[in-house]
PDB file of C-alpha atoms in Angstrom:
ATOM      1  CA  MET A 747     -80.283-325.162 -26.415  1.00  0.00           C
ATOM      2  CA  ALA A 748     -80.847-325.630 -30.086  1.00  0.00           C
ATOM      3  CA  LYS A 749     -77.553-327.504 -30.290  1.00  0.00           C
ATOM      4  CA  LEU A 750     -78.499-329.709 -27.363  1.00  0.00           C
ATOM      5  CA  CYS A 751     -81.866-330.513 -29.060  1.00  0.00           C
ATOM      6  CA  ASP A 752     -79.981-331.790 -32.023  1.00  0.00           C
ATOM      7  CA  VAL A 753     -77.575-333.858 -29.848  1.00  0.00           C
ATOM      8  CA  VAL A 754     -80.438-335.527 -27.904  1.00  0.00           C
ATOM      9  CA  GLY A 755     -82.758-335.817 -30.830  1.00  0.00           C
ATOM     10  CA  LEU A 756     -85.601-333.551 -29.459  1.00  0.00           C
ATOM     11  CA  ALA A 757     -87.361-330.911 -31.490  1.00  0.00           C
ATOM     12  CA  SER A 758     -88.634-328.879 -28.579  1.00  0.00           C
ATOM     13  CA  THR A 759     -86.376-326.671 -26.437  1.00  0.00           C
ATOM     14  CA  SER A 760     -88.895-326.985 -23.675  1.00  0.00           C
ATOM     15  CA  SER A 761     -88.251-330.708 -23.611  1.00  0.00           C
ATOM     16  CA  VAL A 762     -84.568-330.186 -23.464  1.00  0.00           C
ATOM     17  CA  PHE A 763     -84.968-327.691 -20.526  1.00  0.00           C
ATOM     18  CA  ALA A 764     -87.034-330.284 -18.682  1.00  0.00           C
ATOM     19  CA  LEU A 765     -84.396-332.997 -19.357  1.00  0.00           C
ATOM     20  CA  VAL A 766     -81.637-330.759 -18.140  1.00  0.00           C
ATOM     21  CA  GLY A 767     -83.729-329.832 -15.103  1.00  0.00           C
ATOM     22  CA  ARG A 768     -84.100-333.530 -14.211  1.00  0.00           C
ATOM     23  CA  LEU A 769     -80.379-334.122 -14.749  1.00  0.00           C
ATOM     24  CA  VAL A 770     -79.522-331.173 -12.436  1.00  0.00           C
ATOM     25  CA  ASP A 771     -82.003-332.394  -9.778  1.00  0.00           C
ATOM     26  CA  ALA A 772     -80.512-335.912 -10.003  1.00  0.00           C
ATOM     27  CA  GLY A 773     -76.924-334.477  -9.599  1.00  0.00           C
ATOM     28  CA  TYR A 774     -75.518-335.310 -12.973  1.00  0.00           C
ATOM     29  CA  LEU A 775     -75.287-331.721 -14.224  1.00  0.00           C
ATOM     30  CA  GLU A 776     -74.913-328.317 -12.548  1.00  0.00           C
ATOM     31  CA  ARG A 777     -75.606-324.840 -13.681  1.00  0.00           C
ATOM     32  CA  THR A 778     -72.697-322.485 -13.480  1.00  0.00           C
ATOM     33  CA  GLU A 779     -72.572-319.029 -14.899  1.00  0.00           C
ATOM     34  CA  GLY A 780     -75.364-319.538 -17.279  1.00  0.00           C
ATOM     35  CA  ARG A 781     -73.941-322.822 -18.600  1.00  0.00           C
ATOM     36  CA  ILE A 782     -74.488-326.423 -17.783  1.00  0.00           C
ATOM     37  CA  ALA A 783     -71.636-328.718 -16.818  1.00  0.00           C
ATOM     38  CA  PRO A 784     -71.228-332.303 -15.769  1.00  0.00           C
ATOM     39  CA  THR A 785     -70.603-333.143 -12.110  1.00  0.00           C
ATOM     40  CA  ARG A 786     -68.431-335.883 -10.776  1.00  0.00           C
ATOM     41  CA  ARG A 787     -71.458-338.061 -10.527  1.00  0.00           C
ATOM     42  CA  PHE A 788     -71.930-337.814 -14.285  1.00  0.00           C
ATOM     43  CA  PHE A 789     -68.632-339.711 -14.758  1.00  0.00           C
ATOM     44  CA  ALA A 790     -69.218-342.276 -11.993  1.00  0.00           C
ATOM     45  CA  ARG A 791     -69.494-345.965 -12.706  1.00  0.00           C
ATOM     46  CA  PRO A 792     -71.389-348.524 -10.664  1.00  0.00           C
ATOM     47  CA  LEU A 793     -69.238-350.609  -8.406  1.00  0.00           C
ATOM     48  CA  VAL A 794     -71.694-353.601  -8.329  1.00  0.00           C
ATOM     49  CA  SER A 795     -69.939-356.326  -6.467  1.00  0.00           C
ATOM     50  CA  THR A 796     -66.831-357.850  -4.933  1.00  0.00           C
ATOM     51  CA  VAL A 797     -65.303-360.667  -6.917  1.00  0.00           C
ATOM     52  CA  ARG A 798     -63.061-363.401  -5.160  1.00  0.00           C
ATOM     53  CA  ALA A 799     -59.791-364.072  -6.896  1.00  0.00           C
ATOM     54  CA  GLY A 800     -59.996-367.595  -5.453  1.00  0.00           C
ATOM     55  CA  VAL A 801     -62.904-369.807  -4.880  1.00  0.00           C
ATOM     56  CA  PRO A 802     -66.037-368.563  -6.757  1.00  0.00           C
ATOM     57  CA  GLN A 803     -68.782-366.897  -4.650  1.00  0.00           C
ATOM     58  CA  PRO A 804     -72.543-366.881  -5.027  1.00  0.00           C
ATOM     59  CA  VAL A 805     -73.984-364.053  -7.046  1.00  0.00           C
ATOM     60  CA  GLY A 806     -75.610-361.675  -4.690  1.00  0.00           C
ATOM     61  CA  GLN A 807     -77.623-358.544  -4.759  1.00  0.00           C
ATOM     62  CA  ASP A 808     -74.850-356.319  -3.359  1.00  0.00           C
ATOM     63  CA  ALA A 809     -75.738-352.633  -3.024  1.00  0.00           C
ATOM     64  CA  VAL A 810     -74.655-350.573  -6.013  1.00  0.00           C
ATOM     65  CA  GLU A 811     -72.061-347.830  -5.164  1.00  0.00           C
ATOM     66  CA  LEU A 812     -71.172-345.139  -7.663  1.00  0.00           C
ATOM     67  CA  LEU A 813     -67.500-344.488  -8.004  1.00  0.00           C
ATOM     68  CA  THR A 814     -65.259-342.342 -10.197  1.00  0.00           C
ATOM     69  CA  ILE A 815     -61.752-343.325 -11.040  1.00  0.00           C
ATOM     70  CA  ASP A 816     -60.704-339.911  -9.611  1.00  0.00           C
ATOM     71  CA  ASP A 817     -62.353-340.542  -6.372  1.00  0.00           C
ATOM     72  CA  TYR A 818     -60.730-343.942  -6.022  1.00  0.00           C
ATOM     73  CA  LEU A 819     -57.157-343.031  -7.179  1.00  0.00           C
ATOM     74  CA  ILE A 820     -56.658-339.279  -6.523  1.00  0.00           C
ATOM     75  CA  ASP A 821     -56.474-337.602  -3.164  1.00  0.00           C
ATOM     76  CA  ASP A 822     -55.393-334.235  -4.268  1.00  0.00           C
ATOM     77  CA  PRO A 823     -56.357-333.377  -7.909  1.00  0.00           C
ATOM     78  CA  ASN A 824     -54.424-330.137  -7.927  1.00  0.00           C
ATOM     79  CA  ARG A 825     -51.130-331.977  -7.291  1.00  0.00           C
ATOM     80  CA  THR A 826     -51.768-335.215  -9.222  1.00  0.00           C
ATOM     81  CA  VAL A 827     -50.525-336.084 -12.688  1.00  0.00           C
ATOM     82  CA  LEU A 828     -50.490-339.288 -14.714  1.00  0.00           C
ATOM     83  CA  CYS A 829     -47.344-340.904 -15.910  1.00  0.00           C
ATOM     84  CA  ARG A 830     -46.963-343.882 -18.366  1.00  0.00           C
ATOM     85  CA  VAL A 831     -44.559-346.564 -17.204  1.00  0.00           C
ATOM     86  CA  ARG A 832     -41.907-347.549 -19.729  1.00  0.00           C
ATOM     87  CA  GLY A 833     -39.745-350.649 -19.039  1.00  0.00           C
ATOM     88  CA  ASP A 834     -40.020-353.557 -16.656  1.00  0.00           C
ATOM     89  CA  SER A 835     -37.840-352.526 -13.714  1.00  0.00           C
ATOM     90  CA  MET A 836     -40.915-352.366 -11.418  1.00  0.00           C
ATOM     91  CA  LYS A 837     -42.803-355.503 -12.579  1.00  0.00           C
ATOM     92  CA  ASP A 838     -42.459-357.289  -9.207  1.00  0.00           C
ATOM     93  CA  ALA A 839     -44.274-354.383  -7.663  1.00  0.00           C
ATOM     94  CA  GLY A 840     -47.064-354.930 -10.280  1.00  0.00           C
ATOM     95  CA  LEU A 841     -46.145-351.961 -12.385  1.00  0.00           C
ATOM     96  CA  LEU A 842     -45.792-353.180 -15.932  1.00  0.00           C
ATOM     97  CA  ASP A 843     -44.797-351.539 -19.232  1.00  0.00           C
ATOM     98  CA  GLY A 844     -47.555-349.357 -20.414  1.00  0.00           C
ATOM     99  CA  ASP A 845     -49.350-349.009 -17.175  1.00  0.00           C
ATOM    100  CA  ILE A 846     -50.555-345.526 -16.104  1.00  0.00           C
ATOM    101  CA  VAL A 847     -49.494-344.298 -12.563  1.00  0.00           C
ATOM    102  CA  THR A 848     -51.014-341.557 -10.528  1.00  0.00           C
ATOM    103  CA  VAL A 849     -48.415-339.412  -9.077  1.00  0.00           C
ATOM    104  CA  GLU A 850     -48.903-336.819  -6.344  1.00  0.00           C
ATOM    105  CA  LYS A 851     -46.404-334.097  -6.813  1.00  0.00           C
ATOM    106  CA  ASN A 852     -44.756-332.430  -3.830  1.00  0.00           C
ATOM    107  CA  SER A 853     -45.985-334.944  -1.394  1.00  0.00           C
ATOM    108  CA  ALA A 854     -44.232-336.042   1.731  1.00  0.00           C
ATOM    109  CA  THR A 855     -42.109-339.089   1.025  1.00  0.00           C
ATOM    110  CA  LYS A 856     -40.711-341.775   3.182  1.00  0.00           C
ATOM    111  CA  ALA A 857     -38.468-344.790   2.652  1.00  0.00           C
ATOM    112  CA  GLY A 858     -40.533-347.562   1.096  1.00  0.00           C
ATOM    113  CA  ASP A 859     -42.645-345.302  -1.103  1.00  0.00           C
ATOM    114  CA  ILE A 860     -42.726-345.887  -4.853  1.00  0.00           C
ATOM    115  CA  VAL A 861     -41.734-342.620  -6.300  1.00  0.00           C
ATOM    116  CA  VAL A 862     -41.116-340.898  -9.609  1.00  0.00           C
ATOM    117  CA  ALA A 863     -37.701-339.494  -9.148  1.00  0.00           C
ATOM    118  CA  ILE A 864     -35.320-337.190 -11.171  1.00  0.00           C
ATOM    119  CA  VAL A 865     -31.797-338.631 -11.067  1.00  0.00           C
ATOM    120  CA  ASP A 866     -29.175-336.510 -12.963  1.00  0.00           C
ATOM    121  CA  ASP A 867     -31.917-334.832 -15.028  1.00  0.00           C
ATOM    122  CA  GLU A 868     -33.686-338.143 -15.982  1.00  0.00           C
ATOM    123  CA  TYR A 869     -37.081-339.416 -14.715  1.00  0.00           C
ATOM    124  CA  THR A 870     -37.342-342.941 -13.237  1.00  0.00           C
ATOM    125  CA  ILE A 871     -39.892-344.933 -11.202  1.00  0.00           C
ATOM    126  CA  LYS A 872     -38.494-346.866  -8.284  1.00  0.00           C
ATOM    127  CA  THR A 873     -38.876-347.579  -4.554  1.00  0.00           C
ATOM    128  CA  LEU A 874     -37.234-344.975  -2.360  1.00  0.00           C
ATOM    129  CA  ARG A 875     -34.921-346.562   0.222  1.00  0.00           C
ATOM    130  CA  LEU A 876     -32.524-345.335   2.910  1.00  0.00           C
ATOM    131  CA  ASN A 877     -29.196-346.960   3.502  1.00  0.00           C
ATOM    132  CA  ALA A 878     -27.394-347.456   6.877  1.00  0.00           C
ATOM    133  CA  GLN A 879     -25.478-344.092   6.394  1.00  0.00           C
ATOM    134  CA  GLY A 880     -28.726-342.275   6.061  1.00  0.00           C
ATOM    135  CA  ARG A 881     -28.512-341.687   2.250  1.00  0.00           C
ATOM    136  CA  TYR A 882     -31.418-342.257  -0.011  1.00  0.00           C
ATOM    137  CA  TYR A 883     -31.196-344.577  -3.035  1.00  0.00           C
ATOM    138  CA  LEU A 884     -33.692-346.098  -5.541  1.00  0.00           C
ATOM    139  CA  GLN A 885     -34.465-349.729  -5.734  1.00  0.00           C
ATOM    140  CA  PRO A 886     -36.079-351.455  -8.696  1.00  0.00           C
ATOM    141  CA  ALA A 887     -38.696-354.216  -8.296  1.00  0.00           C
ATOM    142  CA  ASN A 888     -36.882-356.582 -10.690  1.00  0.00           C
ATOM    143  CA  THR A 889     -33.615-358.428  -9.829  1.00  0.00           C
ATOM    144  CA  ALA A 890     -32.442-357.855 -13.338  1.00  0.00           C
ATOM    145  CA  PHE A 891     -31.835-354.231 -12.462  1.00  0.00           C
ATOM    146  CA  ALA A 892     -29.317-352.678 -10.031  1.00  0.00           C
ATOM    147  CA  ASP A 893     -30.149-350.142  -7.298  1.00  0.00           C
ATOM    148  CA  ILE A 894     -29.483-346.581  -8.206  1.00  0.00           C
ATOM    149  CA  HIS A 895     -27.203-344.830  -5.806  1.00  0.00           C
ATOM    150  CA  PRO A 896     -27.222-341.166  -7.211  1.00  0.00           C
ATOM    151  CA  VAL A 897     -23.801-339.640  -7.561  1.00  0.00           C
ATOM    152  CA  GLY A 898     -25.257-336.287  -8.582  1.00  0.00           C
ATOM    153  CA  SER A 899     -28.707-335.011  -7.658  1.00  0.00           C
ATOM    154  CA  LEU A 900     -31.773-336.995  -6.524  1.00  0.00           C
ATOM    155  CA  GLU A 901     -35.001-335.179  -6.622  1.00  0.00           C
ATOM    156  CA  ILE A 902     -38.440-336.665  -5.819  1.00  0.00           C
ATOM    157  CA  PHE A 903     -40.980-335.573  -8.405  1.00  0.00           C
ATOM    158  CA  GLY A 904     -43.855-337.255  -6.660  1.00  0.00           C
ATOM    159  CA  VAL A 905     -45.226-340.324  -4.800  1.00  0.00           C
ATOM    160  CA  VAL A 906     -47.070-343.019  -6.806  1.00  0.00           C
ATOM    161  CA  THR A 907     -50.531-343.275  -5.369  1.00  0.00           C
ATOM    162  CA  GLY A 908     -52.180-345.758  -7.740  1.00  0.00           C
ATOM    163  CA  SER A 909     -51.990-347.409 -11.131  1.00  0.00           C
ATOM    164  CA  PHE A 910     -54.205-348.802 -13.769  1.00  0.00           C
ATOM    165  CA  ARG A 911     -53.904-350.640 -17.180  1.00  0.00           C
ATOM    166  CA  ARG A 912     -56.151-351.664 -20.035  1.00  0.00           C
ATOM    167  CA  MET A 913     -56.537-355.442 -20.220  1.00  0.00           C
ATOM    168  CA  ARG A 914     -58.146-355.558 -23.582  1.00  0.00           C
ATOM    169  CA  ARG A 915     -58.768-353.243 -26.637  1.00  0.00           C
TER     170      ARG A 915
END
C-alpha cells in the first residue's frame, strides 16, 4: 500500500484503503488472491452519442454507455490476435496500410469472409471466395491486384472480425 500511497499522492494508507474500497465497490477494481487488479470497466470509455456522417444533427443528451474496445471488437479473447495490415490490396474493403485487424483464429469460415490466410508459407489478408469448381481462392479488394489461386497449400489462419486505425498522433 505504501507504493500506492506514493502513486496517488496520499500519505495515509487508511486513505488508500478507503479509495481502493470505493473503486472495488464501483466495479473498477477487484481483489484477487490478496492483490488488486483492474476490471474491464476500468478500461471502458464513454460512448456518448451517435454522430451522423451526413446532415448534422442536434446535440442531444444521449445516455452514456461504457464500452471497451475488447467488448466491441472481440468475441472470443482466447482465440483473437491482432495483425497489422501492410499494403493496399484490401483498400476497397476499407482496410488500409497500417490498420490493425482483429483476427479470430480457428474460426469457421465461409466464402465472403475476409481472412488472414497462409498461402505457400506466407501470410496474406484477402476475401475468401469459392469458384464454380468448388475450389477456394483469395480475392483482393483492389483491382490493381490479381486473385490468388493457390497452387500449393491454402490454410486459413483466422477470420477478420474488426479493424481500427489511428487518425492522428
